[in-house]
mmCIF file of C-alpha atoms in Angstrom:
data_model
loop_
_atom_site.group_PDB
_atom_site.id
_atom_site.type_symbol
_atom_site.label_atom_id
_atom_site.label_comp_id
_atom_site.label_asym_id
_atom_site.label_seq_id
_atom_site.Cartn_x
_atom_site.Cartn_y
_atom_site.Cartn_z
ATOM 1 C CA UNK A 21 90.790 106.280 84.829
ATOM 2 C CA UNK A 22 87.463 105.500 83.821
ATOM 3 C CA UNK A 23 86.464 108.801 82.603
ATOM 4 C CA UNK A 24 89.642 108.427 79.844
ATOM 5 C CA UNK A 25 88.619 104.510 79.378
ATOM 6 C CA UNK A 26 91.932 103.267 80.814
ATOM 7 C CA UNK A 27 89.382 101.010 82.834
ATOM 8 C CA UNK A 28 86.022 99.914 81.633
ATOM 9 C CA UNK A 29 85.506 99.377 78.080
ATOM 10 C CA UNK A 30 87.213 96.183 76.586
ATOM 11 C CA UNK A 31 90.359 97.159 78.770
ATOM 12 C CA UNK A 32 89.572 94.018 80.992
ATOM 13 C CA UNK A 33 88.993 95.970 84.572
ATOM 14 C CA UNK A 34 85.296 96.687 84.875
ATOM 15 C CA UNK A 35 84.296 98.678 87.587
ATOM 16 C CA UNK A 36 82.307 96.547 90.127
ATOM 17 C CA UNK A 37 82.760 98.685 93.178
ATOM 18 C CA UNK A 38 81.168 97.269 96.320
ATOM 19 C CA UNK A 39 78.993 99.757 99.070
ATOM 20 C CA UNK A 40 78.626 98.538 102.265
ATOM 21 C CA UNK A 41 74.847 100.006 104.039
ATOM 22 C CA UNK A 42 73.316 100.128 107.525
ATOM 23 C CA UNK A 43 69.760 98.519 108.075
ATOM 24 C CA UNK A 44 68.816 102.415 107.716
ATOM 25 C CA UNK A 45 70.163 102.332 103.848
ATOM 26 C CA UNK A 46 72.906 104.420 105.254
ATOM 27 C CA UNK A 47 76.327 103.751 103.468
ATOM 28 C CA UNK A 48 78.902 102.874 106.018
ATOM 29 C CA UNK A 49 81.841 101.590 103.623
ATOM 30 C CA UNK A 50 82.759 101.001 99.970
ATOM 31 C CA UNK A 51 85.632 98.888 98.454
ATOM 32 C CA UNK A 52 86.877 99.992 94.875
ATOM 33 C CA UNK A 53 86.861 96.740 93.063
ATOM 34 C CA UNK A 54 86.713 95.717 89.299
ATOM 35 C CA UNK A 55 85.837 92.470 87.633
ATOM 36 C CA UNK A 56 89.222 90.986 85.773
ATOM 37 C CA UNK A 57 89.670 89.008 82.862
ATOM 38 C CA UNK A 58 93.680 88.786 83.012
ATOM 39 C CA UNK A 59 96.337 89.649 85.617
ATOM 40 C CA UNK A 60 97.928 92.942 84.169
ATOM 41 C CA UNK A 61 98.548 95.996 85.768
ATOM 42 C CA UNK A 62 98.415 94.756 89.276
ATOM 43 C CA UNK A 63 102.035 94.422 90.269
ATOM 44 C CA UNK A 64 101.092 91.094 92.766
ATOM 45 C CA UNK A 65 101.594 88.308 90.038
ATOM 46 C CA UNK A 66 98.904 85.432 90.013
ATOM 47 C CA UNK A 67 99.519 84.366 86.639
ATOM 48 C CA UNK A 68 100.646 80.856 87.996
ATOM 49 C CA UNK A 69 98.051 80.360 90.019
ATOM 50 C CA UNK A 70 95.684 81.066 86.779
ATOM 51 C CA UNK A 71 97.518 78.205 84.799
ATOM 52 C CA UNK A 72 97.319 75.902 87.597
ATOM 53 C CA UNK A 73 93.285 76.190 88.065
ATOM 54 C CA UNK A 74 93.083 76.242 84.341
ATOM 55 C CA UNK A 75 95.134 73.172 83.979
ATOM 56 C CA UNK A 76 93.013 71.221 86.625
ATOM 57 C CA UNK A 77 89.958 72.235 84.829
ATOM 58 C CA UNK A 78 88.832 75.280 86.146
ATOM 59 C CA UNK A 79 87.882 78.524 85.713
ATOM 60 C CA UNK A 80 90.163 81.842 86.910
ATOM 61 C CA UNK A 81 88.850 84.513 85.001
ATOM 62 C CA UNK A 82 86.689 86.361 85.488
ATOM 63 C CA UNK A 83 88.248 87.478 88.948
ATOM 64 C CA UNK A 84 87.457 90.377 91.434
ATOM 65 C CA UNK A 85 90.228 92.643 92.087
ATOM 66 C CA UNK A 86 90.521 95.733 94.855
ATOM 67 C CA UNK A 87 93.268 97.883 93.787
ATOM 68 C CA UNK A 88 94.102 101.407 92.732
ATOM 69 C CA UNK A 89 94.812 99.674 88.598
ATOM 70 C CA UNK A 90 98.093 100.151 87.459
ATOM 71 C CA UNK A 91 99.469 101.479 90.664
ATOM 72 C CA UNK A 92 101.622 99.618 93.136
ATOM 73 C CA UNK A 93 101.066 101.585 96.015
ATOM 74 C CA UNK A 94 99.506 101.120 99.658
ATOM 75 C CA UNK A 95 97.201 102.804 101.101
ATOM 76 C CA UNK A 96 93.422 102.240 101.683
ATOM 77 C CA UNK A 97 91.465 99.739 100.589
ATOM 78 C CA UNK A 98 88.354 99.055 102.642
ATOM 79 C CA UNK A 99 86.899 102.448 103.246
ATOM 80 C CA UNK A 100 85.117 103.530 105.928
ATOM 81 C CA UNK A 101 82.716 106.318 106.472
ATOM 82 C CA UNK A 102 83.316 109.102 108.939
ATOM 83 C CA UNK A 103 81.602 108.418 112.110
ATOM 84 C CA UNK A 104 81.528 104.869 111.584
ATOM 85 C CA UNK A 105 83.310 102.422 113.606
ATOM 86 C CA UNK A 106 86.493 100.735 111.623
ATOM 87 C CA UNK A 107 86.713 97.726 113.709
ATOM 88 C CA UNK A 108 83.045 96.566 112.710
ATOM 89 C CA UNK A 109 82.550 98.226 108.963
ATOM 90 C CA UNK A 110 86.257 96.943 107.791
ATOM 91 C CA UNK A 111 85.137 93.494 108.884
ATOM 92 C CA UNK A 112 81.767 93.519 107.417
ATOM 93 C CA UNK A 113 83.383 94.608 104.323
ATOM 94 C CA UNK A 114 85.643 91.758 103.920
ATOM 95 C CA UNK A 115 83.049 89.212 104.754
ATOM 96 C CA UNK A 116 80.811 90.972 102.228
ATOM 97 C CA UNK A 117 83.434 90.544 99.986
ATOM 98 C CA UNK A 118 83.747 86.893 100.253
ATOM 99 C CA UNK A 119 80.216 86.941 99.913
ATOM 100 C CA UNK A 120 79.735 88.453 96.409
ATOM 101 C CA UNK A 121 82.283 86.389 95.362
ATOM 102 C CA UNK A 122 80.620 83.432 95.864
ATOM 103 C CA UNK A 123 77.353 84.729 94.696
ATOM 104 C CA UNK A 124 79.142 85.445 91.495
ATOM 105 C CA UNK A 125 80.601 82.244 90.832
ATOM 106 C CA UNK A 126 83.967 83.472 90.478
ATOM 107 C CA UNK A 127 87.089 81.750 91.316
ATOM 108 C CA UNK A 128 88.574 84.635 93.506
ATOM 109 C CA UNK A 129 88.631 88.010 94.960
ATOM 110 C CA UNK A 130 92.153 89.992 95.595
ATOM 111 C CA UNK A 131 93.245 92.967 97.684
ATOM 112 C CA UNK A 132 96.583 94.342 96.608
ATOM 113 C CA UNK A 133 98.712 96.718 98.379
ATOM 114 C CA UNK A 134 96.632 97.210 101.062
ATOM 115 C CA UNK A 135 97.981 98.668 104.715
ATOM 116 C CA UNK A 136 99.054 95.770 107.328
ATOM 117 C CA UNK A 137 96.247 96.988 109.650
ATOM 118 C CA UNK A 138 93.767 95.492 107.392
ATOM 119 C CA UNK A 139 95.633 91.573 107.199
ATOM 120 C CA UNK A 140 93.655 90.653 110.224
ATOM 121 C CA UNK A 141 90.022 91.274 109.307
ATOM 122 C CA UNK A 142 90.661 89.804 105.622
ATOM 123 C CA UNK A 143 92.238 87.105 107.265
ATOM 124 C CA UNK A 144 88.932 86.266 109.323
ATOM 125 C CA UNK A 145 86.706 86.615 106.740
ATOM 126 C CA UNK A 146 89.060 83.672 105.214
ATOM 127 C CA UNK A 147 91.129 85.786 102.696
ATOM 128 C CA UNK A 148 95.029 84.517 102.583
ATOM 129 C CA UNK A 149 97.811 86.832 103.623
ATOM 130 C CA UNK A 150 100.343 87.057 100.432
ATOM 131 C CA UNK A 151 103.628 89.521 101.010
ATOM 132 C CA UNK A 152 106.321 90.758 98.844
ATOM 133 C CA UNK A 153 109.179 93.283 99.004
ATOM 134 C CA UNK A 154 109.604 97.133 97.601
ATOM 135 C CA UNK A 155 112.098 99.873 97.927
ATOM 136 C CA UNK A 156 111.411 103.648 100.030
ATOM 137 C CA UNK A 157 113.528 105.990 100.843
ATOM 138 C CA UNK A 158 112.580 107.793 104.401
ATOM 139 C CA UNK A 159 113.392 111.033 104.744
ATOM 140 C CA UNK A 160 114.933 111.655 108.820
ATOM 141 C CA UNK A 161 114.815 115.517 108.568
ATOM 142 C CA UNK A 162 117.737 115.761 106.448
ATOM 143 C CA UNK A 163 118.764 119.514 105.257
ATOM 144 C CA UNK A 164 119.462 118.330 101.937
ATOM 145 C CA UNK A 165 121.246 115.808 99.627
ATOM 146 C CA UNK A 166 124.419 115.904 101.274
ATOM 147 C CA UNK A 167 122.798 115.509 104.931
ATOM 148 C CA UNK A 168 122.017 112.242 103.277
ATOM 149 C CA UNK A 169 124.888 111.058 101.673
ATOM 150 C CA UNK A 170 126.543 111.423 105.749
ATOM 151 C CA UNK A 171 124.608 108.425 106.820
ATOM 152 C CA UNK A 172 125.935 106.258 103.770
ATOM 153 C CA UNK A 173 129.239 104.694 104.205
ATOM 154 C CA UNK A 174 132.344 106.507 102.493
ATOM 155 C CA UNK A 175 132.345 103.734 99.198
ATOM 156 C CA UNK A 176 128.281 104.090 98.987
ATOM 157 C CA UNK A 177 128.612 107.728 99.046
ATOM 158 C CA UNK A 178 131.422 108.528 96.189
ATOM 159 C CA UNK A 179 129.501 106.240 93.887
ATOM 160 C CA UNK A 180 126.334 107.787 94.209
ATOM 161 C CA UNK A 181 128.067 111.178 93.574
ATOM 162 C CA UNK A 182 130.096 109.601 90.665
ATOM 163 C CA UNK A 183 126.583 108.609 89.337
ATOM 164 C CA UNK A 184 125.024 111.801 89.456
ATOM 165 C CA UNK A 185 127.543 113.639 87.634
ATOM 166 C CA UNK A 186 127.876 111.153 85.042
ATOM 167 C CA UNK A 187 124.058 111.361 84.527
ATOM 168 C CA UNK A 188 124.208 114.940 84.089
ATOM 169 C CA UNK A 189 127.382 115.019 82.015
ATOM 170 C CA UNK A 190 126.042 115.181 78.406
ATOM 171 C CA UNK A 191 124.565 118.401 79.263
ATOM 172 C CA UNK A 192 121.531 117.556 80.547
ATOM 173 C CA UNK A 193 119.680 120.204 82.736
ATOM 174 C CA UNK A 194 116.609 118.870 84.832
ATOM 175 C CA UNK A 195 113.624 120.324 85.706
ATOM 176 C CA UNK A 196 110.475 119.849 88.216
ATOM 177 C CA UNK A 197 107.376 120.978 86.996
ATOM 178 C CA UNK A 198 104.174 120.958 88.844
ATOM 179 C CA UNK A 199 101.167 122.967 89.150
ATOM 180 C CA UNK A 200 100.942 125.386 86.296
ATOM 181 C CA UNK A 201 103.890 124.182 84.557
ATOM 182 C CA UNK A 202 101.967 121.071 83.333
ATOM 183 C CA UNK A 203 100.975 122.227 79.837
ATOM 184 C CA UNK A 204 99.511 120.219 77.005
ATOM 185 C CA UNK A 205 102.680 120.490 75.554
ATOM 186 C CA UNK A 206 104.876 118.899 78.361
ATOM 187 C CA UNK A 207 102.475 116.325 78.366
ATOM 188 C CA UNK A 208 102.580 115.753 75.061
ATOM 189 C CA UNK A 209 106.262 115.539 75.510
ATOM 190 C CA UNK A 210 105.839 112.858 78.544
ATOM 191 C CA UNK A 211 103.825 110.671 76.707
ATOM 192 C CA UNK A 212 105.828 109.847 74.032
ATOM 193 C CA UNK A 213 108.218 108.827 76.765
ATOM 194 C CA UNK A 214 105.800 107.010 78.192
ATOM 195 C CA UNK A 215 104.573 105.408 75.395
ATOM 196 C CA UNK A 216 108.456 104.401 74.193
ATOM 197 C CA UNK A 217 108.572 102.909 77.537
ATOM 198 C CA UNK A 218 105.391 100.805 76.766
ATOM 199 C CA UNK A 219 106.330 99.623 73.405
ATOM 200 C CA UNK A 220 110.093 97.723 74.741
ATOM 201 C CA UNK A 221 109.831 93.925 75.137
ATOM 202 C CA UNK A 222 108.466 94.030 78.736
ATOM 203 C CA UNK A 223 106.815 97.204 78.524
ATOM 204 C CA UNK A 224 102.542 97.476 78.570
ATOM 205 C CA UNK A 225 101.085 100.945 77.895
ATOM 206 C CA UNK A 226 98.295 100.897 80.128
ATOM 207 C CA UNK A 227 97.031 105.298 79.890
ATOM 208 C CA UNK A 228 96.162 106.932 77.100
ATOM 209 C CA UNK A 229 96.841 110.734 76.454
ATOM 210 C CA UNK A 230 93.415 111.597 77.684
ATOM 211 C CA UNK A 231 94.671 110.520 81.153
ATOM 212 C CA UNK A 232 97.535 112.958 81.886
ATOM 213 C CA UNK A 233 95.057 115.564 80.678
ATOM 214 C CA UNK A 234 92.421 114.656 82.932
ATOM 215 C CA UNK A 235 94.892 114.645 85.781
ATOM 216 C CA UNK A 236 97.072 117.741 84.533
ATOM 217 C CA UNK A 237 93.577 119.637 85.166
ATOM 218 C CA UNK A 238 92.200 118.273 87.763
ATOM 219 C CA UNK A 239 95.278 117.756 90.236
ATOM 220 C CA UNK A 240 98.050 119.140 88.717
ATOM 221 C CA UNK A 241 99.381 120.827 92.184
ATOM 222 C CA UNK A 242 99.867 117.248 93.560
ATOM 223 C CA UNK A 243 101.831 115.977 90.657
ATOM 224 C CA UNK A 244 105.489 116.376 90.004
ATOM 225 C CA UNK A 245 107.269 115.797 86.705
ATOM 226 C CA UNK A 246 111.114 115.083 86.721
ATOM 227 C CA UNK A 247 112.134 116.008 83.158
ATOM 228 C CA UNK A 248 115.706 115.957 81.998
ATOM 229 C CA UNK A 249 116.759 118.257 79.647
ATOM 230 C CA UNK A 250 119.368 118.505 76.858
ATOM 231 C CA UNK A 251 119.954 120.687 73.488
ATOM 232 C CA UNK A 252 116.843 122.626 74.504
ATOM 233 C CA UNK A 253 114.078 119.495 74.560
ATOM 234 C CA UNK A 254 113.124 117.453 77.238
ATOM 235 C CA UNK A 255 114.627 113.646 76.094
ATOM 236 C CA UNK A 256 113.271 112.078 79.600
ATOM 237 C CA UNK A 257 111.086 112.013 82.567
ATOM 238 C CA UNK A 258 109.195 110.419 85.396
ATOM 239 C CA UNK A 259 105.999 111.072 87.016
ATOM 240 C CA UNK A 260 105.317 111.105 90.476
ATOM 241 C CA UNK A 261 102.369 111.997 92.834
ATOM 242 C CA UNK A 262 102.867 114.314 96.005
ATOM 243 C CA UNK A 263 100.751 112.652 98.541
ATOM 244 C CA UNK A 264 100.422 114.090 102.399
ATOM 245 C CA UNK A 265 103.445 112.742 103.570
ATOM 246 C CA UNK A 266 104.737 110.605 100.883
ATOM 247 C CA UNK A 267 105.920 111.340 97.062
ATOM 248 C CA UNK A 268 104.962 108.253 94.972
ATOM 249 C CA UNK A 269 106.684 107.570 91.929
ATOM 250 C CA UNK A 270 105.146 105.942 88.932
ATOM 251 C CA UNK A 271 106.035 106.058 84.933
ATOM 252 C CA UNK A 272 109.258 106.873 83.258
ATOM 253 C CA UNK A 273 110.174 107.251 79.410
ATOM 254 C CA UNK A 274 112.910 108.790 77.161
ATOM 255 C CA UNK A 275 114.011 109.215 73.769
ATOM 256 C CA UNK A 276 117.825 109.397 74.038
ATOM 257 C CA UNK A 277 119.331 106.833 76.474
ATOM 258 C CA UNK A 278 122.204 108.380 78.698
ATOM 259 C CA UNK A 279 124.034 106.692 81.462
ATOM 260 C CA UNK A 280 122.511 106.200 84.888
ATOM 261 C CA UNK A 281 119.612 109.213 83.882
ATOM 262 C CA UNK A 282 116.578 106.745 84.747
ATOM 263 C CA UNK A 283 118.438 106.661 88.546
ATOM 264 C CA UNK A 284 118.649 109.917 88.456
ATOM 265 C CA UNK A 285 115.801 110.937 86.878
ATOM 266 C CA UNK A 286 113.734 108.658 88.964
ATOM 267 C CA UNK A 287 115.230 108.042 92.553
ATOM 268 C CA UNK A 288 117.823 110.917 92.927
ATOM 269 C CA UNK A 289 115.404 113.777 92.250
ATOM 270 C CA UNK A 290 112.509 112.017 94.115
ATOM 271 C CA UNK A 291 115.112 112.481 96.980
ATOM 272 C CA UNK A 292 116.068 115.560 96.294
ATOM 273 C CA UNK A 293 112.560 116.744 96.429
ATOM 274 C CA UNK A 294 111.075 115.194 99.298
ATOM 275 C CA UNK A 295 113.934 116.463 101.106
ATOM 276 C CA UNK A 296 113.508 119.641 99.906
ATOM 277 C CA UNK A 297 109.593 119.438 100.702
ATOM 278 C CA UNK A 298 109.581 117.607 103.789
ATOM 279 C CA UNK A 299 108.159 114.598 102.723
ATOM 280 C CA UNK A 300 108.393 111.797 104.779
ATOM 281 C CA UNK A 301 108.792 108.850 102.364
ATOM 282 C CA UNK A 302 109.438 108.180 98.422
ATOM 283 C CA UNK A 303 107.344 105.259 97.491
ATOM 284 C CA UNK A 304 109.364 104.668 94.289
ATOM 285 C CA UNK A 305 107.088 101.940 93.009
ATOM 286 C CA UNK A 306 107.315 98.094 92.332
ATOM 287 C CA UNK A 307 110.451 95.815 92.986
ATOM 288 C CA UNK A 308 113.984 96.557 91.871
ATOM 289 C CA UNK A 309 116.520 95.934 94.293
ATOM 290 C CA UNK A 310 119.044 98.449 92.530
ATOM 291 C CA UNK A 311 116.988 100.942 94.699
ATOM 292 C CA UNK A 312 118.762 99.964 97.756
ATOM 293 C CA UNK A 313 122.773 101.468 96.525
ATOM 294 C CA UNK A 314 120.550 104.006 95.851
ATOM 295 C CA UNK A 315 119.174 104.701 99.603
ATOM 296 C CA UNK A 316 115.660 102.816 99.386
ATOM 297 C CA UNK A 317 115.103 100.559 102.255
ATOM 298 C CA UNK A 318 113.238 96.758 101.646
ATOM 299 C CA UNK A 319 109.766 97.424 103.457
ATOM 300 C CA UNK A 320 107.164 94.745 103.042
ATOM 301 C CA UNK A 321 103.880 95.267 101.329
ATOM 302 C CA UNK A 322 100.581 92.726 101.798
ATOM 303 C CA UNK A 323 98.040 91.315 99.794
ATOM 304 C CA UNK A 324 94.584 89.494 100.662
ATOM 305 C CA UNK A 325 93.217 86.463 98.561
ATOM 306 C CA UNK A 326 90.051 84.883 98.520
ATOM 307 C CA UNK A 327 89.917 81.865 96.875
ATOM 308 C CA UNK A 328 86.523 80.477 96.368
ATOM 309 C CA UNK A 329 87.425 76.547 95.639
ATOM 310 C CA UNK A 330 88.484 74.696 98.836
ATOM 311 C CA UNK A 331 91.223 72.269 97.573
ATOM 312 C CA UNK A 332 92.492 75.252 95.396
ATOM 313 C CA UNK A 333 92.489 77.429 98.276
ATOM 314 C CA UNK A 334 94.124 75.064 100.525
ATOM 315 C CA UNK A 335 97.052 74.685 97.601
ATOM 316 C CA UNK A 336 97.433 78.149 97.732
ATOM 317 C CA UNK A 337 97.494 78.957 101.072
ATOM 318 C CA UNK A 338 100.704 76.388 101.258
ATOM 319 C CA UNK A 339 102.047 77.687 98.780
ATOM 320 C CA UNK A 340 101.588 81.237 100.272
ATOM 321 C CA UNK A 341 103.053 80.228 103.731
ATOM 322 C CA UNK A 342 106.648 79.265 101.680
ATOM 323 C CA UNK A 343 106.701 82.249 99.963
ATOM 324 C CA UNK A 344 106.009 84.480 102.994
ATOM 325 C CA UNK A 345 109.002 82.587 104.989
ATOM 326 C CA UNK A 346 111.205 83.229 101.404
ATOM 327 C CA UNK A 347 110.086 87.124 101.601
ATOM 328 C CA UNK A 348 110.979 87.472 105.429
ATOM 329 C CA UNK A 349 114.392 86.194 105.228
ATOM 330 C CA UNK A 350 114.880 87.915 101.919
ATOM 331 C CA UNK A 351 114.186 91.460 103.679
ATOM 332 C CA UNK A 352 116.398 90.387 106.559
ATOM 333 C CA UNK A 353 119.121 89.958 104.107
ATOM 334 C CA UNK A 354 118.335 93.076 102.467
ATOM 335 C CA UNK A 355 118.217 94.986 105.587
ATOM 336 C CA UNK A 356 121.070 93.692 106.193
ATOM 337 C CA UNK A 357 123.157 95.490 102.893
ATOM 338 C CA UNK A 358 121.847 98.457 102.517
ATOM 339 C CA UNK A 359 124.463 101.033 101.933
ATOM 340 C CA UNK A 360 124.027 103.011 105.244
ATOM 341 C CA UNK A 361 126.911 103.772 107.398
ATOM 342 C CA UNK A 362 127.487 100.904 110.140
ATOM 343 C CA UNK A 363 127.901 101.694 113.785
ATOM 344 C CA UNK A 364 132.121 100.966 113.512
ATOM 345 C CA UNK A 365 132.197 103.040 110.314
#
């Protein structure tokens, strides 16, 4: 991302990555962090609590942010070195954290999407626990699609097949392509979805063409491109990334709008393929509770916030211990409709 300037430059993330040492000048742990001047591309939305601090006279941006940008997906976020103790280098790393922000004299450091493990060293460095919902699908050793569809019940499962064939009933044809597939000129053709994507009301472009270059040639075996086809030219697709055990899914875009071929395009296939792969989970990215008909369980992802002025902090951590209670009984609910077969079914 920085090599194509999706990050640096006047995008509004600059790089500001933090390296943890030993006394010996040994590094022992690193947390990828930029300095922010907005709240795009982060998927945990603060934008509130940047009016509110602004309002009473303060100061929100520039912030420091720990994320993977763009990308609404767990996974590490205070790295540790092999041969290192966790325990000690994740805490030092948080409190280090904390540290440069107040050196810095900003209003506040986040940590989005980062695995539950790492809540209770964040939270003792004084960093706020913030939680919110998304969708996965887990994949229990199924044989294949239809394996599936037998732990839905009977009304779940004819409208999921109804869907499919309707997507598919303009004669559209799909296609994965990975690996040596991923030409220049597929990618030319997935950007322009892409970028239609980014230019509707809600929509934000974030990568540039140089991007999916970069990453067609540098990783193209872990990246898997759902393209529908129809009349001989791709008209849609989504992008996903094949990770050890999970498939995350990221951007989709078309040119000729079909009915239900962004489910299909985007949550069907990713099924079909992990199942077809053995991968344990789709990570099918931010929100949407239309995933769940679709066979994506609620699971609930975590945040860390470090919020520099005390009477702000202490109006956000209230305000954070609501909305956790909200998201808890909102995932029981969910959990509670999903569309898989009951025990009396």
């Amino acid at each position: 991302m920085e090599e194509s300037r999706c990050v640096g430059g006047r995008s509004g993330w600059q790089p500001h990555h933090l390296r943890l040492e030993s006394a010996e000048g040994v590094l022992v742990g690193a947390i990828p962090c930029y300095a922010k001047s907005h709240s795009q591309g982060e998927y945990v939305f603060d934008h509130g609590w940047a009016d509110a601090f602004e309002r009473a006279g303060g100061r929100y941006y520039p912030k420091l942010q720990s994320a993977v940008p763009f990308t609404p997906a767990t996974g590490p976020r205070l790295l540790v070195a092999g041969g290192c103790d966790p325990l000690t280098v994740k805490a030092g790393l948080a409190e280090a954290l904390r540290m440069v922000t107040d050196r810095l004299g900003v209003s506040s450091a986040h940590v989005s999407f980062l695995p539950q493990d790492d809540v209770l060293p964040m939270e003792a460095a004084g960093f706020l626990h913030r939680t919110d919902q998304q969708f996965h699908f887990f994949n229990e050793g199924f044989s294949g699609y239809d394996d599936f569809l037998a732990t839905l019940a009977s009304r779940k499962r004819k409208a999921l097949k109804k869907e499919r064939r309707e997507a598919l009933a303009d004669g559209i044809s799909i296609d994965w392509l990975t690996g040596s597939d991923l030409t220049e000129r597929v990618w030319d053709d997935f950007f322009t979805f892409y970028m239609d994507t980014g230019s509707r009301k809600w929509g934000r472009p974030y990568l540039n063409r140089q991007f999916f270059s970069l990453i067609g040639k540098r990783m193209a075996d872990d990246i898997l491109l759902v393209m529908a086809k129809r009349n001989g030219r791709y008209v849609a697709g989504a992008i996903n990334f094949i990770g050890s055990d999970t498939l995350f899914g990221r951007n989709w875009g078309c040119i000729e709008d079909h009915p239900f071929l962004h489910f299909e395009v985007c949550y069907h296939q990713a099924i079909d393929f992990a199942i077809a792969n053995k991968i344990r989970v789709v990570e099918a990215g931010a929100q949407g509770e239309h995933k769940l008909a679709r066979g994506y369980q609620p699971v609930t992802t975590h945040s860390m916030h470090y919020i520099a002025n005390p009477s702000f902090r202490r109006a956000v951590a209230d305000y954070l211990r609501r909305e956790r209670q909200e998201v808890e009984l909102m995932g029981d609910y969910l959990a509670e409709h999903t569309p898989f077969r009951k025990d009396d079914q």
